[in-house]
CSV table of C-alpha atoms and ligand atoms in Angstrom, one decimal:
chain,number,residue,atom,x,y,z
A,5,UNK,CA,66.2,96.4,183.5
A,6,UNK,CA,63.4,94.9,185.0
A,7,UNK,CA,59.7,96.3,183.8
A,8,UNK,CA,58.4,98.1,186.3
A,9,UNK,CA,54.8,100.8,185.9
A,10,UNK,CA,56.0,104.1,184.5
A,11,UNK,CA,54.8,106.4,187.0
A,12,UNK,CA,53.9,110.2,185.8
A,13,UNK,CA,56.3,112.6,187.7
A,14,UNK,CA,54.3,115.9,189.2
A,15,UNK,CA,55.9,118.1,186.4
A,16,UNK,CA,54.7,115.2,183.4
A,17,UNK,CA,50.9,115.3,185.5
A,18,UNK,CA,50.7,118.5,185.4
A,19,UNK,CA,52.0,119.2,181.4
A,20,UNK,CA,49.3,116.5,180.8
A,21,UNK,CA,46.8,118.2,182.5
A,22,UNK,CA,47.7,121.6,180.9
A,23,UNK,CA,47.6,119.5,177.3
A,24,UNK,CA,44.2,118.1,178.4
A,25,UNK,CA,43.1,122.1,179.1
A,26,UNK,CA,44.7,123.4,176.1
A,27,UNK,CA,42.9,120.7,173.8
A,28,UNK,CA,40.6,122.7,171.3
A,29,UNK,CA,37.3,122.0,170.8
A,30,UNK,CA,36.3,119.2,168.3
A,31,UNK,CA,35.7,120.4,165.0
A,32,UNK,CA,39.1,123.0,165.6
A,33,UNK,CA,40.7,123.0,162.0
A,34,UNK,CA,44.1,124.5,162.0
A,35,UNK,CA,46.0,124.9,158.9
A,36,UNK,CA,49.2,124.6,159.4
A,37,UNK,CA,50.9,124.7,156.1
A,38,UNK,CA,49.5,126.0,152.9
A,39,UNK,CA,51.3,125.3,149.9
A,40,UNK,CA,52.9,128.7,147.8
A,41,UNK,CA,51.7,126.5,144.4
A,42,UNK,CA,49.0,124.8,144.6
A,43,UNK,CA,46.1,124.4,146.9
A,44,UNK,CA,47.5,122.2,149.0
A,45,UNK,CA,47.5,122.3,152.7
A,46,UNK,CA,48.3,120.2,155.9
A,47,UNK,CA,46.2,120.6,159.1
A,48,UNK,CA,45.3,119.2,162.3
A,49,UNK,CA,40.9,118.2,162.6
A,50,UNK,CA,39.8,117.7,166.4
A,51,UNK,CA,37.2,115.8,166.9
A,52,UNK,CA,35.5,114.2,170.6
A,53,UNK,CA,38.1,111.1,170.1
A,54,UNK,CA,40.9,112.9,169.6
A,55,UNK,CA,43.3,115.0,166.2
A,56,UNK,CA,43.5,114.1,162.7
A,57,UNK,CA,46.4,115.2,160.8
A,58,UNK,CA,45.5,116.1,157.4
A,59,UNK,CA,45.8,114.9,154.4
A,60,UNK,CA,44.5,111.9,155.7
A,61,UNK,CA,42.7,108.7,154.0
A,62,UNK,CA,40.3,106.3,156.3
A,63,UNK,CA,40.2,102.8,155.8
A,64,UNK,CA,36.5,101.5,155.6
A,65,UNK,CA,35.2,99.6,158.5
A,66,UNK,CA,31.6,98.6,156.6
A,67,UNK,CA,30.5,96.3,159.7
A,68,UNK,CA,32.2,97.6,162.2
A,69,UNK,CA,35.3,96.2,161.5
A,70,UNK,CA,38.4,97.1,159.1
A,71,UNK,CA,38.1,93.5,157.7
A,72,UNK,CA,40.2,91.6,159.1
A,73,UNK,CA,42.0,93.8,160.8
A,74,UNK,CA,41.8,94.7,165.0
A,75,UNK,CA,42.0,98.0,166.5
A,76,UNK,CA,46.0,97.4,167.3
A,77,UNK,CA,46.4,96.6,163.6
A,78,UNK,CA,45.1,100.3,163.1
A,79,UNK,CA,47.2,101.8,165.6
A,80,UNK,CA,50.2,100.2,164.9
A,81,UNK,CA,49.9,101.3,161.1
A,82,UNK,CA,49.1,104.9,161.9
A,83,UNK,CA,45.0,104.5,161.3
A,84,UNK,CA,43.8,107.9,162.2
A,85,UNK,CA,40.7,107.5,161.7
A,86,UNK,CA,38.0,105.2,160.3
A,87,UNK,CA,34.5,105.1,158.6
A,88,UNK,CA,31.9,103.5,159.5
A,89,UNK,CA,28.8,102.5,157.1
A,90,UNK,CA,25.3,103.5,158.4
A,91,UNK,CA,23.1,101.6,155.7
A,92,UNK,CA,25.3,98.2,157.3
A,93,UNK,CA,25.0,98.9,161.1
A,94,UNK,CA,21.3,99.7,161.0
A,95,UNK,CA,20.5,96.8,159.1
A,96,UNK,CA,23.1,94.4,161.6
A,97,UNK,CA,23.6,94.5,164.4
A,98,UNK,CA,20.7,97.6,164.8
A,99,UNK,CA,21.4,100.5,166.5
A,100,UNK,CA,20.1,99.8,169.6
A,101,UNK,CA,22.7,97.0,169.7
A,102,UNK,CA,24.9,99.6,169.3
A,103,UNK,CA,23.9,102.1,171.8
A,104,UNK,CA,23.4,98.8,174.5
A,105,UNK,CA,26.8,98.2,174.1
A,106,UNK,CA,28.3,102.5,174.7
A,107,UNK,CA,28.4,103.1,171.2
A,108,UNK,CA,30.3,102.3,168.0
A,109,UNK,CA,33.9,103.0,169.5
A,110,UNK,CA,33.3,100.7,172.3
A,111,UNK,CA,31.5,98.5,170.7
A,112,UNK,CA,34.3,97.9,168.3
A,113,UNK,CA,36.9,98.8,170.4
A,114,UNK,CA,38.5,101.8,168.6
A,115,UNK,CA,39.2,104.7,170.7
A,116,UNK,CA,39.9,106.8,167.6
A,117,UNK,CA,37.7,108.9,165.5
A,118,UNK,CA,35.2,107.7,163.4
A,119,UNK,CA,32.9,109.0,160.7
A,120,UNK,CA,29.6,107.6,159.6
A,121,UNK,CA,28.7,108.0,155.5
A,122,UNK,CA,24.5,108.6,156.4
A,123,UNK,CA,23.3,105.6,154.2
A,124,UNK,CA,22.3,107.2,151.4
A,125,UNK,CA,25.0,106.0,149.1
A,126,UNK,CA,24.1,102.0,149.5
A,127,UNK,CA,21.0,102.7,149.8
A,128,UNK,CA,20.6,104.3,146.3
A,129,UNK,CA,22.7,101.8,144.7
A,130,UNK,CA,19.9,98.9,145.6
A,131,UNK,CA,18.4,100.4,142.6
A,132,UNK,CA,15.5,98.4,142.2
A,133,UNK,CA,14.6,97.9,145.7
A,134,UNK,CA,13.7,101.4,146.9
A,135,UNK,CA,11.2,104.5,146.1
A,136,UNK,CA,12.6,108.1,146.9
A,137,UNK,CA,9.6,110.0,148.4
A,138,UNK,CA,10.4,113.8,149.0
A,139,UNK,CA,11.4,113.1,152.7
A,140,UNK,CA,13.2,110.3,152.3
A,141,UNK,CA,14.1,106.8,150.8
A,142,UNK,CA,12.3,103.4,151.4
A,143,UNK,CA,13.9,100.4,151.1
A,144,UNK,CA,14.5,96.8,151.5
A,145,UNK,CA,17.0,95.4,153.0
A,146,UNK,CA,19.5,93.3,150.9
A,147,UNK,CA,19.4,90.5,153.1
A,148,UNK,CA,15.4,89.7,153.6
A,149,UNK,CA,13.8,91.9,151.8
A,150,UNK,CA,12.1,93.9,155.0
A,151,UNK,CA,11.4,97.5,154.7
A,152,UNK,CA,12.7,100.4,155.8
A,153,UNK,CA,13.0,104.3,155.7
A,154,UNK,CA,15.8,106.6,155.6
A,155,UNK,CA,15.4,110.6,155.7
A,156,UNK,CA,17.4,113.2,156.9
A,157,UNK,CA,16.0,113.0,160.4
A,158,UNK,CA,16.5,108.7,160.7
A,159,UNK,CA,20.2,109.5,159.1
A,160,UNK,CA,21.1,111.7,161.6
A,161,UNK,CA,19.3,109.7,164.4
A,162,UNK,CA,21.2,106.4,163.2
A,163,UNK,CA,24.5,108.5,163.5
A,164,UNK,CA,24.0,109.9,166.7
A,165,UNK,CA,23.0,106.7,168.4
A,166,UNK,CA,26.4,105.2,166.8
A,167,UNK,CA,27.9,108.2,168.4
A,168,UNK,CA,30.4,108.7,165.6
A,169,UNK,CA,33.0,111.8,165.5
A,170,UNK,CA,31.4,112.6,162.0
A,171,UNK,CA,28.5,113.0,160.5
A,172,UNK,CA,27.5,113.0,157.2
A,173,UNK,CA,24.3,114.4,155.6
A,174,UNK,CA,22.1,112.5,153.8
A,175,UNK,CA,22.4,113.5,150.2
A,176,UNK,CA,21.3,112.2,146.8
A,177,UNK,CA,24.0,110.4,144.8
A,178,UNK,CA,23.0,110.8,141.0
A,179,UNK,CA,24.4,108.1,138.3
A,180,UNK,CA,26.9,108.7,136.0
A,181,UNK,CA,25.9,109.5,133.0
A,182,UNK,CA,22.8,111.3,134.1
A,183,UNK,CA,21.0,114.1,132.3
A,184,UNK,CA,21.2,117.6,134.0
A,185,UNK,CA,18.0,117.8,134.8
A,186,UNK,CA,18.3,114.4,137.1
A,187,UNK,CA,21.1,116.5,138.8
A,188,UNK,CA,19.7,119.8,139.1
A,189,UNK,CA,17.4,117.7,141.3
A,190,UNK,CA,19.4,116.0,143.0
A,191,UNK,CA,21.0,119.0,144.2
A,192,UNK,CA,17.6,120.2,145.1
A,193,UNK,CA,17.3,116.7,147.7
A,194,UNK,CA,20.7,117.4,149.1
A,195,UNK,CA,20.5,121.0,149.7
A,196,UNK,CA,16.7,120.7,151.8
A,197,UNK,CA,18.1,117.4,153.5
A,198,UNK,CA,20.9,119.2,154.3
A,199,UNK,CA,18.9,122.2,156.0
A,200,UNK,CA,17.1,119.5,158.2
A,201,UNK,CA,20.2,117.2,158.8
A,202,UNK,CA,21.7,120.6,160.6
A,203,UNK,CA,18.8,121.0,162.5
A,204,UNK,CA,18.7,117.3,164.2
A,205,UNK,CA,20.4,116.1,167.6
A,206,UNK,CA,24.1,115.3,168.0
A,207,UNK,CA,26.0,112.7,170.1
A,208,UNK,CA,28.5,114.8,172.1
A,209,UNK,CA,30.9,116.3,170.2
A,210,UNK,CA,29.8,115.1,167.1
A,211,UNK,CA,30.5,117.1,164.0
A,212,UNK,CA,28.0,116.9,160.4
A,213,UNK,CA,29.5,117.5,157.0
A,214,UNK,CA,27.3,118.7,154.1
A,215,UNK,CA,27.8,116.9,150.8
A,216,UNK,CA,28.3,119.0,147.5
A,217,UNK,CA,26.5,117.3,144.8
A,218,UNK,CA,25.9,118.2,141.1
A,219,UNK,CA,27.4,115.7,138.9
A,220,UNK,CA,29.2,116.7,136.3
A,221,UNK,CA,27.7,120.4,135.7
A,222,UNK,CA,30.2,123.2,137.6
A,223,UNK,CA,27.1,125.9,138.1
A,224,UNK,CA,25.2,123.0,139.8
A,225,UNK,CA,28.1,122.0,141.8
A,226,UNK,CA,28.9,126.1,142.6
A,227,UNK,CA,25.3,126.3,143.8
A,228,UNK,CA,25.2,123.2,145.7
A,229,UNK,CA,28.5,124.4,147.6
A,230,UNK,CA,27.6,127.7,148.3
A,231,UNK,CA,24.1,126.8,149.7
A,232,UNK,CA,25.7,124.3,151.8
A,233,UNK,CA,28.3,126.8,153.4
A,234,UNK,CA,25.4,129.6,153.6
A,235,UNK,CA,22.9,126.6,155.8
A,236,UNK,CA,26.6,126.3,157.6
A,237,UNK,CA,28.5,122.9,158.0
A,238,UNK,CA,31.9,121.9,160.4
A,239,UNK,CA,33.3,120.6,156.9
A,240,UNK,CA,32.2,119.7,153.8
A,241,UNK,CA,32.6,116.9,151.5
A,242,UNK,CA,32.1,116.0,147.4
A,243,UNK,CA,30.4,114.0,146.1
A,244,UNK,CA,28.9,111.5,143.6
A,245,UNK,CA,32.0,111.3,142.4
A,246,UNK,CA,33.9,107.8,141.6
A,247,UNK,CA,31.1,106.8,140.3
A,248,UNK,CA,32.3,105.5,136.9
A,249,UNK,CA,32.8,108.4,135.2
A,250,UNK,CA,36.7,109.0,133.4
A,251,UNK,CA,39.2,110.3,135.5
A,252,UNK,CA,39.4,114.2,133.6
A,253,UNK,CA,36.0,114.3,134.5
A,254,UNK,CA,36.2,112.9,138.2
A,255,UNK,CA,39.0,115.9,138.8
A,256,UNK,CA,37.1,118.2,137.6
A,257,UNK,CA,33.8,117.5,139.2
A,258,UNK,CA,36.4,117.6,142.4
A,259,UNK,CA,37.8,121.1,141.5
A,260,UNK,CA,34.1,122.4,140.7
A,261,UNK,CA,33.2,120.6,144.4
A,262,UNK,CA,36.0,122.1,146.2
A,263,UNK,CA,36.5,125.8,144.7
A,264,UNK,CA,33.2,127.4,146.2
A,265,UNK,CA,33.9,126.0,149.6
A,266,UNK,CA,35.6,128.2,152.7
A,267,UNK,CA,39.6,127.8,153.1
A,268,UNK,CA,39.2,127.3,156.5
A,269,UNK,CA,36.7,124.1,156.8
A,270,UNK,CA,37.5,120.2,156.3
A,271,UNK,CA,36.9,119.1,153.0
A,272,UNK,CA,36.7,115.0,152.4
A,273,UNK,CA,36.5,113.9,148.9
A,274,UNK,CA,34.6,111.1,149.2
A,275,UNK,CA,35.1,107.2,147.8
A,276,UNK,CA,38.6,108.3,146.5
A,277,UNK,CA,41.0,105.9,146.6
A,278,UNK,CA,43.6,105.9,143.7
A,279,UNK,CA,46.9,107.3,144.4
A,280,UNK,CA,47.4,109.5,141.6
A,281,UNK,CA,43.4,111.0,141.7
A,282,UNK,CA,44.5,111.4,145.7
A,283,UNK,CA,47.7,113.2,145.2
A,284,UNK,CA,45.6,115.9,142.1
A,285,UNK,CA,42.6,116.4,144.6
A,286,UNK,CA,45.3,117.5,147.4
A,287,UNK,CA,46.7,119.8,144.9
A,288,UNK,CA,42.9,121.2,145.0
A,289,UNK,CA,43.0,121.5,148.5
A,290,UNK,CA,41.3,118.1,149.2
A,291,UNK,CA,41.6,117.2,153.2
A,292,UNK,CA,40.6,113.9,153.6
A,293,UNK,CA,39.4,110.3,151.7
A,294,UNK,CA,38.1,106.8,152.3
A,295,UNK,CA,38.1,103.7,149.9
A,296,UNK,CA,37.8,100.3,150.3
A,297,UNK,CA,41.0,99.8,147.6
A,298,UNK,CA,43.3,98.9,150.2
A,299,UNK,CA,41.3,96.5,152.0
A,300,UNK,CA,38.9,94.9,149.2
A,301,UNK,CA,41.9,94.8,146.5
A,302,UNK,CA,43.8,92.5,149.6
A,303,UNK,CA,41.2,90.0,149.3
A,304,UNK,CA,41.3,90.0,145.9
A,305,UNK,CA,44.9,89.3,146.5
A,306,UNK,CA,45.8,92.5,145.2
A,307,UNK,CA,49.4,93.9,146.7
A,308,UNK,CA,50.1,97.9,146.7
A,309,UNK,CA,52.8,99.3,146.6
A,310,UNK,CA,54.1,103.0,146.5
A,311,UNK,CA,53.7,102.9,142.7
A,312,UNK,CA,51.5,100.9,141.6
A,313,UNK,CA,50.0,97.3,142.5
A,314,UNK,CA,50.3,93.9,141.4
A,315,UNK,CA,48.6,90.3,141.7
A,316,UNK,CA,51.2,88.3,144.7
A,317,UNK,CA,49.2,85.6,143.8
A,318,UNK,CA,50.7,85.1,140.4
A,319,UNK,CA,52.7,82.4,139.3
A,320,UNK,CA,56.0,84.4,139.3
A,321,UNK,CA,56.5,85.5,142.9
A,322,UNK,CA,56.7,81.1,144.1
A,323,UNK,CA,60.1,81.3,144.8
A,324,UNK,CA,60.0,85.1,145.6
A,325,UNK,CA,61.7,85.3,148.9
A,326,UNK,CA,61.3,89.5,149.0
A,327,UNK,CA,58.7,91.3,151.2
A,328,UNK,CA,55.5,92.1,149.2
A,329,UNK,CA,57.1,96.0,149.3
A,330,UNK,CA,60.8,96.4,149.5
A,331,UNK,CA,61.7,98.3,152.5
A,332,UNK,CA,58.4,98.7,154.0
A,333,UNK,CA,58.0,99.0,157.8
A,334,UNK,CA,55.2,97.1,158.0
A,335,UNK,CA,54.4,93.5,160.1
A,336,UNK,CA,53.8,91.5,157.3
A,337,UNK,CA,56.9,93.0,155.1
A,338,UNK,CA,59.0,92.6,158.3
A,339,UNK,CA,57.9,88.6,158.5
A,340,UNK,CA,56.9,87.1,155.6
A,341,UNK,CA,58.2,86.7,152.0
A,342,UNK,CA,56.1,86.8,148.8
A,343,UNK,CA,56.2,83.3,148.5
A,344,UNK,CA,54.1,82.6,151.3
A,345,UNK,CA,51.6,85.1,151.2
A,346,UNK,CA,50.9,84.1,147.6
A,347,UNK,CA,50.7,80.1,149.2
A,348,UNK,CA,48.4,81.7,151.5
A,349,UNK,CA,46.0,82.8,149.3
A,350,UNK,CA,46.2,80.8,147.0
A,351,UNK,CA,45.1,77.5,149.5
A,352,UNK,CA,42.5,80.1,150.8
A,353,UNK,CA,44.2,80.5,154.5
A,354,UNK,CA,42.2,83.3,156.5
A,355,UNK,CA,45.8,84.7,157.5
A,356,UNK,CA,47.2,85.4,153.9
A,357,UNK,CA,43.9,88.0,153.4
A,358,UNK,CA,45.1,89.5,157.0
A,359,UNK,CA,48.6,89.8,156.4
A,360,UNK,CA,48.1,91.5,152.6
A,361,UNK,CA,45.6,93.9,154.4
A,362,UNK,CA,47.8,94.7,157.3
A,363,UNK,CA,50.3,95.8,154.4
A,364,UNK,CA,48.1,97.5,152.2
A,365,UNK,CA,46.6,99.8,154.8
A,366,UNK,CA,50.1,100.4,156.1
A,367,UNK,CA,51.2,101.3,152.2
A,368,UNK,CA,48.3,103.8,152.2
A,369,UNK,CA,49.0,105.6,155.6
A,370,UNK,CA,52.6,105.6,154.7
A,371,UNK,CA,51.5,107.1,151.4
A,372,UNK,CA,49.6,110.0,153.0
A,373,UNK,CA,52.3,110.8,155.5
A,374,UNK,CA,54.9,110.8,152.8
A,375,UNK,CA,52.5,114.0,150.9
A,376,UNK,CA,51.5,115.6,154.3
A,377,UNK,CA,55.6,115.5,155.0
A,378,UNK,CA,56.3,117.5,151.2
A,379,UNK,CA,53.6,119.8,151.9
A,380,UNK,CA,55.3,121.0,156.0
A,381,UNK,CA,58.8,121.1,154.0
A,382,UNK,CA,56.9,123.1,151.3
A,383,UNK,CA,58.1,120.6,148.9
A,384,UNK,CA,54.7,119.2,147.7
A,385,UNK,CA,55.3,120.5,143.7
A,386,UNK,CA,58.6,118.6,143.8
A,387,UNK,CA,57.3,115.3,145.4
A,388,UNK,CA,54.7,115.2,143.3
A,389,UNK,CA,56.2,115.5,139.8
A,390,UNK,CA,58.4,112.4,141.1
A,391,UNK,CA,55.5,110.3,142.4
A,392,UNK,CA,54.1,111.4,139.1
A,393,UNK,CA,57.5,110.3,137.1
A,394,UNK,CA,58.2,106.8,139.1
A,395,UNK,CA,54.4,106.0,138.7
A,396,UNK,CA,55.0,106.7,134.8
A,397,UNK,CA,57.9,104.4,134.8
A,398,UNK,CA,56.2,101.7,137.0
A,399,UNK,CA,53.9,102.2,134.5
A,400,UNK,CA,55.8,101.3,131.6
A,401,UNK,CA,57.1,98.7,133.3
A,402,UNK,CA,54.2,96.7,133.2
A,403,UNK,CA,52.9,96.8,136.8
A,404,UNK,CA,50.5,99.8,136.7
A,405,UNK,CA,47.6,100.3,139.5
A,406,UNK,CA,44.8,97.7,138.6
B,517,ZN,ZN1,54.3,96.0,154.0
């Protein structure tokens, strides 16, 4: 058959423009299974570049890129959606780079969605390079030591001229272990930047998220939550949390996060990467995630896999002719053995980092799809008390999650 244009017949024309009518409006959440057990749920997020099925995790694109990855490499492993890091972009290439060249999406050529964190996170973990007046945080930057200033009004500014799909608040981030009083007003910060975050200009389209903070006390994280839905957000996200503290305490700070807000928003848990602390905060009702696990653990030459992760570069997998995953989908399972990605690495080649992202990313987005799946069948309990069993025995085995 030779390869000739597909042209649109009148009838597919006109079902495309009836799709393009029927499109809802971005920030349209539909929940379109709820699980009987727990609080799980899948749903469908518009946004100005197009629908995000939920749950979803979004690989970090710090610089403007998914390191080492290209926008085909997202597509082609069913990358939704990616984040983007404020504190990076306005420091290099500056946002009027950006907005010269049409805006993050174009600028990096992604044509999905794409959320912007607001800053505040890198910018409070320079700890001894800033001072945090009342409307805002100055700092210098990491690479020569000029200043700068970052409120809710330059947050959302910065965002807008990116022209992300989401925006996020600017928030104060609390250590862990702090003492309640550091948190009470922290909470205090979050919830006035919040007020005047809501108030600021949008690109087109573009949806803001408030931020519950609180650390680790509930009625702090309660209050937080419920002044943040009261000022009004399109979604919500928690917190300051993944920030060192143990995992019993990280879920709970999560349930405390989530319980207060409305069924019927978003809600982004936010530098959660671990499978297991995934699959609990979905069983809280939990939406969406980011981490930089997948990417940063490739250069590292980290390999996951459904249930757990393990160094390829080690000494036992030279002669290991296998895939890094049996019976993965992905291009670098599909092509290459273990042998040579660990060679790869191990002599520093660019394309053994590439090919060990490209399958980590993949593992995660097959990950999510695999829980979204259980919850449509309304078999989420059941899938996750195996995932929870075979991690247990992976476990034992010797090759838990680094
Ligand atoms: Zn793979």
């Amino acid at each position: 058959m030779p390869n000739t244009p597909i042209q649109a017949s009148a009838a597919t024309r006109r079902n495309m423009n009836e799709r393009a009518i029927q499109t809802p409006p971005p920030g349209t959440f539909e929940i379109l299974h709820a699980d009987a057990i727990s609080g799980a749920r899948a749903g469908r997020l518009w946004t100005a570049h197009g629908v995000v099925e939920t749950p979803v995790f979004m690989p970090v694109g710090t610089q403007g890129t998914v390191k080492t990855l290209e926008p085909r490499d997202l597509v082609e492993n069913g990358v939704q959606i990616i984040l983007g890091n404020t504190y990076h972009l306005m420091l290099r290439p500056g946002v009027p780079v950006v907005e010269a060249c049409g805006g993050l999406h174009r600028f990096m050529g992604w044509e999905g969605p794409i959320l912007t964190d607001s800053g505040g996170f890198q910018v409070f973990s320079l700890a001894n390079l800033r001072k945090v007046r009342p409307d805002g945080i100055e700092f210098q930057s990491h690479i020569d030591g000029s200043t700068f200033f970052l409120g809710p009004v330059e947050a959302m500014a910065i965002q807008c001229g990116l022209g992300s799909d989401i925006a996020m608040c600017l928030d104060e981030c609390p250590p862990y272990p702090c003492a309640p009083q550091t948190a009470c007003q922290a909470v205090d910060k979050t919830l006035s930047w919040a007020a005047l975050c809501k108030r600021q200009a949008r690109a087109p389209g573009q949806l803001v998220f408030g931020i519950v903070q609180g650390g680790e006390v509930a009625p702090l994280r309660e209050r937080c939550a419920r002044e943040l839905v009261a000022i009004g957000f399109d979604g919500y996200a928690v917190g300051g949390v993944s920030v060192g503290e143990p995992e019993p305490v990280l879920l709970r700070e999560v349930e405390d996060g989530v319980r207060h807000l409305p069924p019927d928003r978003p809600r982004y848990v936010m530098g959660l990467g671990d499978f297991g602390q995934m699959v609990a905060s979905v069983a809280c009702g939990v939406d969406m995630f980011d981490c930089v696990m997948p990417t940063r653990h490739a250069r590292n030459g980290t390999a996951f896999t459904r249930h757990g992760s393990y160094p390829v570069k080690a000494g036992e997998y030279k002669l290991d002719t296998r895939p890094v995953e049996e019976g993965c989908g992905c291009y670098a399972c599909r092509h290459f053995t273990r042998a040579y990605i660990r060679h790869l690495l191990n002599v520093g080649e660019i394309l053994g980092v590439r090919l060990l992202t490209i399958h980590n990313v993949n593992c995660y987005m097959a990950f999510m799809r695999e829980m979204r799946a259980a919850i449509v069948a309304g078999a989420f309990e059941p899938w996750r008390r195996e995932f929870a069993a075979k991690r247990q025995e992976q476990r034992s085995a010797g090759s838990g999650e680094s």
